[in-house]
Short mmCIF file of C-alpha atoms in Angstrom, two decimals:
data_model
loop_
_atom_site.label_atom_id
_atom_site.label_comp_id
_atom_site.label_asym_id
_atom_site.label_seq_id
_atom_site.Cartn_x
_atom_site.Cartn_y
_atom_site.Cartn_z
CA MET C 188 0.00 0.00 0.00
CA ASN C 189 1.37 3.46 -0.91
CA SER C 190 1.83 5.76 2.10
CA TYR C 191 -0.14 8.98 2.29
CA ARG C 192 2.03 12.09 2.21
CA LEU C 193 1.22 14.72 4.85
CA TYR C 194 2.58 18.25 5.24
CA LEU C 195 2.84 19.81 8.70
CA LEU C 196 3.06 23.62 8.85
CA ASP C 197 3.96 24.79 12.37
CA ASP C 198 6.70 27.01 13.80
CA ASP C 199 6.91 24.85 16.95
CA LEU C 200 9.57 22.19 16.52
CA THR C 201 8.21 20.24 19.50
CA THR C 202 4.87 19.90 17.76
CA TYR C 203 6.64 18.57 14.68
CA ASP C 204 8.62 16.06 16.74
CA VAL C 205 5.50 14.74 18.48
CA LEU C 206 3.14 14.70 15.50
CA SER C 207 5.63 13.29 13.02
CA CYS C 208 6.40 10.47 15.45
CA TYR C 209 2.71 9.63 15.86
CA LEU C 210 1.96 9.79 12.14
CA GLU C 211 5.06 8.01 10.87
CA LEU C 212 4.37 5.13 13.28
CA ALA C 213 0.90 4.96 11.67
CA GLY C 214 2.48 4.61 8.22
CA PHE C 215 2.31 8.21 6.92
CA VAL C 216 5.10 10.19 5.31
CA VAL C 217 5.44 13.61 6.98
CA GLN C 218 7.16 16.73 5.59
CA TYR C 219 7.59 19.95 7.54
CA ALA C 220 7.64 23.72 7.10
CA SER C 221 8.15 26.22 9.92
CA ASP C 222 6.40 29.24 8.39
CA GLY C 223 3.29 29.83 6.34
CA ARG C 224 4.91 31.20 3.19
CA SER C 225 7.40 28.40 2.64
CA GLY C 226 4.73 25.87 3.58
CA LEU C 227 2.34 27.32 1.01
CA GLU C 228 5.02 27.14 -1.68
CA MET C 229 5.74 23.54 -0.75
CA ILE C 230 2.04 22.62 -1.04
CA VAL C 231 1.53 24.39 -4.37
CA ASN C 232 4.68 22.93 -5.93
CA ASN C 233 4.00 19.37 -4.80
CA PRO C 234 0.46 18.93 -3.43
CA PRO C 235 0.21 16.42 -0.56
CA ASP C 236 -2.67 14.16 0.47
CA LEU C 237 -3.42 16.22 3.61
CA VAL C 238 -2.17 19.33 5.42
CA LEU C 239 -1.88 19.85 9.19
CA LEU C 240 -1.89 23.60 9.72
CA ASP C 241 -1.11 25.74 12.76
CA ILE C 242 -2.90 29.08 13.12
CA GLN C 243 -0.11 31.29 14.47
CA MET C 244 2.97 31.19 12.20
CA PRO C 245 5.52 33.65 10.77
CA GLU C 246 5.13 35.13 7.29
CA LEU C 247 1.56 33.85 6.72
CA ASP C 248 -0.79 32.59 9.41
CA GLY C 249 -2.89 29.45 9.02
CA PHE C 250 -6.01 31.31 7.91
CA GLN C 251 -4.07 33.09 5.16
CA VAL C 252 -2.56 29.81 4.01
CA ILE C 253 -5.89 27.97 3.74
CA SER C 254 -7.45 30.97 1.98
CA GLU C 255 -4.77 30.75 -0.69
CA LEU C 256 -5.12 26.96 -0.96
CA ARG C 257 -8.86 27.16 -1.53
CA LYS C 258 -8.39 29.70 -4.34
CA LYS C 259 -6.24 27.39 -6.48
CA PRO C 260 -7.81 24.50 -8.45
CA GLU C 261 -4.81 22.27 -7.82
CA THR C 262 -4.95 22.68 -4.01
CA ARG C 263 -8.54 23.58 -3.12
CA ASP C 264 -9.59 19.96 -2.51
CA ILE C 265 -6.69 18.99 -0.23
CA PRO C 266 -7.97 18.11 3.28
CA VAL C 267 -6.76 20.63 5.87
CA LEU C 268 -6.78 20.02 9.62
CA PHE C 269 -6.09 22.98 11.87
CA ILE C 270 -3.95 22.33 14.95
CA SER C 271 -3.97 24.92 17.72
CA THR C 272 -3.69 25.58 21.44
CA PHE C 273 -6.68 27.95 21.18
CA ASN C 274 -10.00 26.35 22.19
CA ARG C 275 -12.13 29.21 20.91
CA THR C 276 -15.40 28.73 19.06
CA ASN C 277 -14.84 31.77 16.82
CA LEU C 278 -11.53 30.35 15.58
CA LYS C 279 -13.07 26.94 14.90
CA VAL C 280 -15.94 28.55 13.00
CA LYS C 281 -13.57 30.72 10.96
CA GLY C 282 -11.50 27.68 10.06
CA LEU C 283 -14.58 25.73 8.94
CA GLU C 284 -15.85 28.68 6.91
CA LEU C 285 -12.52 28.89 5.11
CA GLY C 286 -12.79 25.22 4.16
CA ALA C 287 -10.98 23.31 6.93
CA ASP C 288 -11.95 19.69 7.50
CA ASP C 289 -11.24 19.53 11.24
CA TYR C 290 -9.79 21.43 14.20
CA ILE C 291 -7.52 19.57 16.64
CA LEU C 292 -6.45 21.00 19.98
CA LYS C 293 -2.96 20.76 21.45
CA PRO C 294 -1.74 18.81 23.38
CA PHE C 295 -2.49 15.76 21.22
CA GLU C 296 -3.64 12.27 22.01
CA ARG C 297 -1.90 9.90 19.60
CA VAL C 298 -4.94 7.72 18.93
CA GLU C 299 -7.21 10.73 18.36
CA VAL C 300 -4.82 12.48 15.95
CA VAL C 301 -4.29 9.38 13.85
CA ALA C 302 -8.02 8.63 13.79
CA ARG C 303 -8.89 12.18 12.69
CA VAL C 304 -6.29 12.18 9.96
CA LYS C 305 -7.55 8.84 8.63
CA ALA C 306 -11.16 10.06 8.80
CA ALA C 307 -10.30 13.24 6.88
CA LEU C 308 -8.50 11.23 4.19
CA ARG C 309 -11.55 8.95 3.84
CA ARG C 310 -13.95 11.88 3.65
CA SER C 311 -11.84 13.68 1.07
CA LEU C 312 -12.56 10.97 -1.47
CA LYS C 313 -16.27 11.77 -1.41
CA SER C 314 -16.72 15.19 0.19
CA ARG C 315 -14.70 17.51 -2.00
CA GLY C 316 -16.96 17.46 -5.02
CA LYS C 317 -18.21 20.88 -3.90
CA ARG C 318 -15.80 23.65 -3.09
CA GLY C 319 -15.96 24.49 0.58
CA ALA C 320 -17.94 21.37 1.50
CA MET C 321 -17.14 19.27 4.56
CA THR C 322 -18.55 16.09 6.04
CA GLY C 323 -18.44 14.22 9.32
CA GLN C 324 -20.32 11.91 11.64
CA LEU C 325 -22.73 13.10 14.32
CA ASP C 326 -21.33 10.38 16.58
CA ASP C 327 -18.15 12.50 16.74
CA LEU C 328 -19.79 15.85 17.42
CA GLY C 329 -23.57 15.82 17.95
CA LEU C 330 -26.13 17.91 16.12
CA ALA C 331 -26.59 20.53 18.86
CA ALA C 332 -22.84 21.18 19.04
CA LEU C 333 -22.63 21.36 15.24
CA LEU C 334 -25.43 23.94 15.13
CA GLN C 335 -23.78 26.09 17.79
CA THR C 336 -20.39 25.90 16.11
CA LEU C 337 -21.58 26.76 12.60
CA GLY C 338 -24.21 29.22 13.80
CA GLY C 339 -21.56 31.48 15.25
CA GLY C 340 -20.21 32.27 11.81
CA SER C 341 -21.11 35.10 9.50
CA LYS C 342 -21.65 32.84 6.47
CA LEU C 343 -24.91 31.10 5.66
CA ALA C 344 -24.34 27.38 6.25
CA ARG C 345 -26.50 24.52 4.98
CA ILE C 346 -26.26 21.30 7.01
CA THR C 347 -27.45 18.24 5.10
CA LEU C 348 -28.29 15.10 7.09
CA PRO C 349 -28.87 12.34 4.52
CA ASP C 350 -29.33 9.50 7.01
CA MET C 351 -32.19 11.39 8.68
CA GLY C 352 -33.66 13.03 5.58
CA GLY C 353 -32.92 16.47 6.97
CA GLN C 354 -31.56 19.90 6.18
CA ILE C 355 -30.90 22.84 8.50
CA PHE C 356 -29.82 26.38 7.56
CA VAL C 357 -27.94 28.53 10.09
CA LYS C 358 -26.32 31.96 10.07
CA ALA C 359 -25.11 34.52 12.60
CA GLY C 360 -26.55 32.82 15.67
CA LYS C 361 -29.88 31.89 14.09
CA ILE C 362 -31.52 28.78 12.74
CA LEU C 363 -33.26 30.03 9.61
CA ALA C 364 -35.03 26.88 8.44
CA ALA C 365 -35.21 23.12 8.97
CA TRP C 366 -36.73 20.14 7.20
CA GLN C 367 -37.00 16.45 8.09
CA GLU C 368 -38.62 14.45 5.30
CA ARG C 369 -42.07 16.08 4.93
CA VAL C 370 -41.94 18.00 8.25
CA SER C 371 -40.63 21.56 8.46
CA GLY C 372 -39.76 24.19 11.03
CA ALA C 373 -39.40 23.58 14.76
CA ASP C 374 -41.04 20.14 14.56
CA ALA C 375 -38.42 19.06 12.01
CA LEU C 376 -35.61 20.32 14.22
CA ALA C 377 -36.93 18.37 17.22
CA ARG C 378 -37.11 15.18 15.15
CA LEU C 379 -33.54 15.58 13.93
CA LEU C 380 -32.29 16.22 17.47
CA LEU C 381 -34.11 13.10 18.68
CA LEU C 382 -32.49 10.86 16.07
CA ASN C 383 -29.09 12.66 16.18
CA ARG C 384 -27.24 10.10 14.07
CA GLY C 385 -25.51 9.46 10.78
CA GLU C 386 -23.41 11.56 8.45
CA PHE C 387 -23.59 15.31 7.97
CA SER C 388 -22.27 17.56 5.23
CA VAL C 389 -21.94 21.33 5.30
CA ASP C 390 -21.69 23.81 2.47
CA PHE C 391 -21.94 27.56 2.46
CA ASP C 392 -23.86 30.42 0.82
CA ILE C 393 -26.82 28.29 -0.32
CA ALA C 394 -30.09 29.92 0.75
CA PRO C 395 -33.19 28.03 1.92
CA GLU C 396 -36.32 28.11 -0.22
CA GLN C 397 -38.14 29.76 2.67
CA LEU C 398 -37.60 30.75 6.30
CA ASN C 399 -39.66 28.52 8.59
CA ILE C 400 -37.89 29.17 11.91
CA ASN C 401 -35.67 32.30 11.84
CA GLU C 402 -35.02 32.29 15.59
CA SER C 403 -31.89 32.18 17.72
CA ILE C 404 -30.11 28.85 17.97
CA GLN C 405 -30.19 28.92 21.78
CA LYS C 406 -33.95 29.54 21.89
CA GLN C 407 -34.74 26.79 19.40
CA LEU C 408 -32.44 24.29 21.10
CA LEU C 409 -34.04 25.09 24.45
CA ASN C 410 -37.54 24.57 23.05
CA SER C 411 -36.53 21.29 21.46
CA VAL C 412 -34.77 20.08 24.60
CA VAL C 413 -37.92 20.69 26.64
CA GLU C 414 -39.95 18.63 24.17
CA LEU C 415 -37.37 15.84 24.03
CA ASP C 416 -37.12 15.77 27.83
CA ASP C 417 -40.88 15.20 28.04
CA ILE C 418 -40.56 12.32 25.57
CA ALA C 419 -37.60 10.83 27.46
CA LYS C 420 -39.46 11.05 30.80
CA LEU C 421 -42.51 9.31 29.34
CA MET C 422 -40.33 6.59 27.81
CA GLU C 423 -38.60 6.08 31.15
CA GLN C 424 -41.89 6.05 33.03
CA LEU C 425 -43.31 3.46 30.67
CA ALA C 426 -40.04 1.50 30.38
CA VAL C 427 -39.99 1.86 26.58
CA LYS C 428 -36.70 3.69 26.12
CA ASN C 429 -35.18 0.84 24.14
CA LEU C 430 -38.43 -0.68 22.92
CA THR C 431 -38.65 -1.91 19.36
CA MET C 432 -42.07 -1.64 17.81
CA HIS C 433 -43.24 -4.85 16.13
CA ASP C 434 -46.74 -3.63 15.34
CA LEU C 435 -48.53 -0.28 15.12
CA ASN C 436 -52.09 -1.48 15.66
CA ARG C 437 -52.80 1.18 18.29
CA LEU C 438 -52.39 3.99 15.76
CA PRO C 439 -55.08 5.25 13.37
CA ALA C 440 -54.60 4.34 9.73
CA SER C 441 -52.59 6.83 7.64
CA PRO C 442 -50.43 6.83 4.49
CA GLU C 443 -47.34 7.23 6.69
CA LEU C 444 -48.36 4.23 8.76
CA GLU C 445 -48.73 2.08 5.65
CA LEU C 446 -45.19 3.01 4.61
CA LEU C 447 -43.84 2.04 8.02
CA GLY C 448 -45.46 -1.39 8.04
CA PRO C 449 -42.95 -3.21 5.82
CA ALA C 450 -40.04 -1.69 7.77
CA LEU C 451 -41.07 -3.14 11.15
CA PRO C 452 -39.65 -3.81 13.68
CA LEU C 453 -38.43 -0.26 14.32
CA PRO C 454 -37.06 1.63 17.33
CA VAL C 455 -39.63 3.88 19.00
CA ALA C 456 -37.68 7.03 18.00
CA ASP C 457 -37.90 6.10 14.32
CA VAL C 458 -41.64 5.61 14.61
CA LEU C 459 -42.14 8.95 16.35
CA VAL C 460 -40.10 10.79 13.72
CA SER C 461 -41.82 9.11 10.77
CA LEU C 462 -45.41 9.84 11.73
CA PRO C 463 -47.21 13.21 11.53
CA GLY C 464 -48.35 15.16 14.56
CA LYS C 465 -46.67 15.87 17.87
CA MET C 466 -44.21 13.17 18.81
CA ILE C 467 -45.32 13.15 22.47
CA ASP C 468 -48.93 12.50 21.40
CA THR C 469 -47.85 9.65 19.12
CA LEU C 470 -45.83 8.11 21.96
CA LYS C 471 -48.80 8.26 24.33
CA THR C 472 -50.95 6.50 21.75
CA LEU C 473 -48.29 3.85 21.09
CA VAL C 474 -47.90 2.88 24.72
CA GLY C 475 -51.27 3.90 26.10
#
């Protein structure tokens, strides 16, 4: 198997010593530059498979480097992982808006760094068809955290959730719109937060067809959490948290119910999300 070639741009030699050791033991080839300008030249002249990029560097900082990379056809699709000591949401958001694939905090855990590099390399094969796009797994982040991270940016971000049939649009601290299959608005957001699973992809500057929420992220998350807490309490009270539904005979006939029939058995959450109406009312009917 051919080794992936990684470039590390960081003015801290200790970081290079640690990271190169971790990555070379995992089978990667690592090359190094100690300032942004020479690192950018190295990338442009001989594009690598992935770039690990510090934020604070001489000559050009990490944000300037990635901005230049994303302008050039030959480098715009290279996965870029920011590495930094700064655990600040605004820096993470800025990095994502500029097209970064991940943001890793110093000091590093060997297993985590190697896993994130491998994940970014896997994603790059399928996620760079659109300039500025990024993908990930909600198991690694969680939908609420993703909304808060992207919502702090100034760019309009579209989050696509293919495994849940959902889309959410966020900008400048607001959720503008949400859809889950045929449901829209706050009800769609609550359904997506309940399922909270699968892959996500993010791209920027694509506007929703209409605004069906247009409220602050914190307010909408709070409203959804209240609703989901009520559902969780009822599930716990009725000992159905992990229940799999084998029949839906308690529910009134509907087109949605007919579609669910062949898919049984299903987890309760999938049933609640798939049927129209308030999820708490559907749950009461299911277990009543």
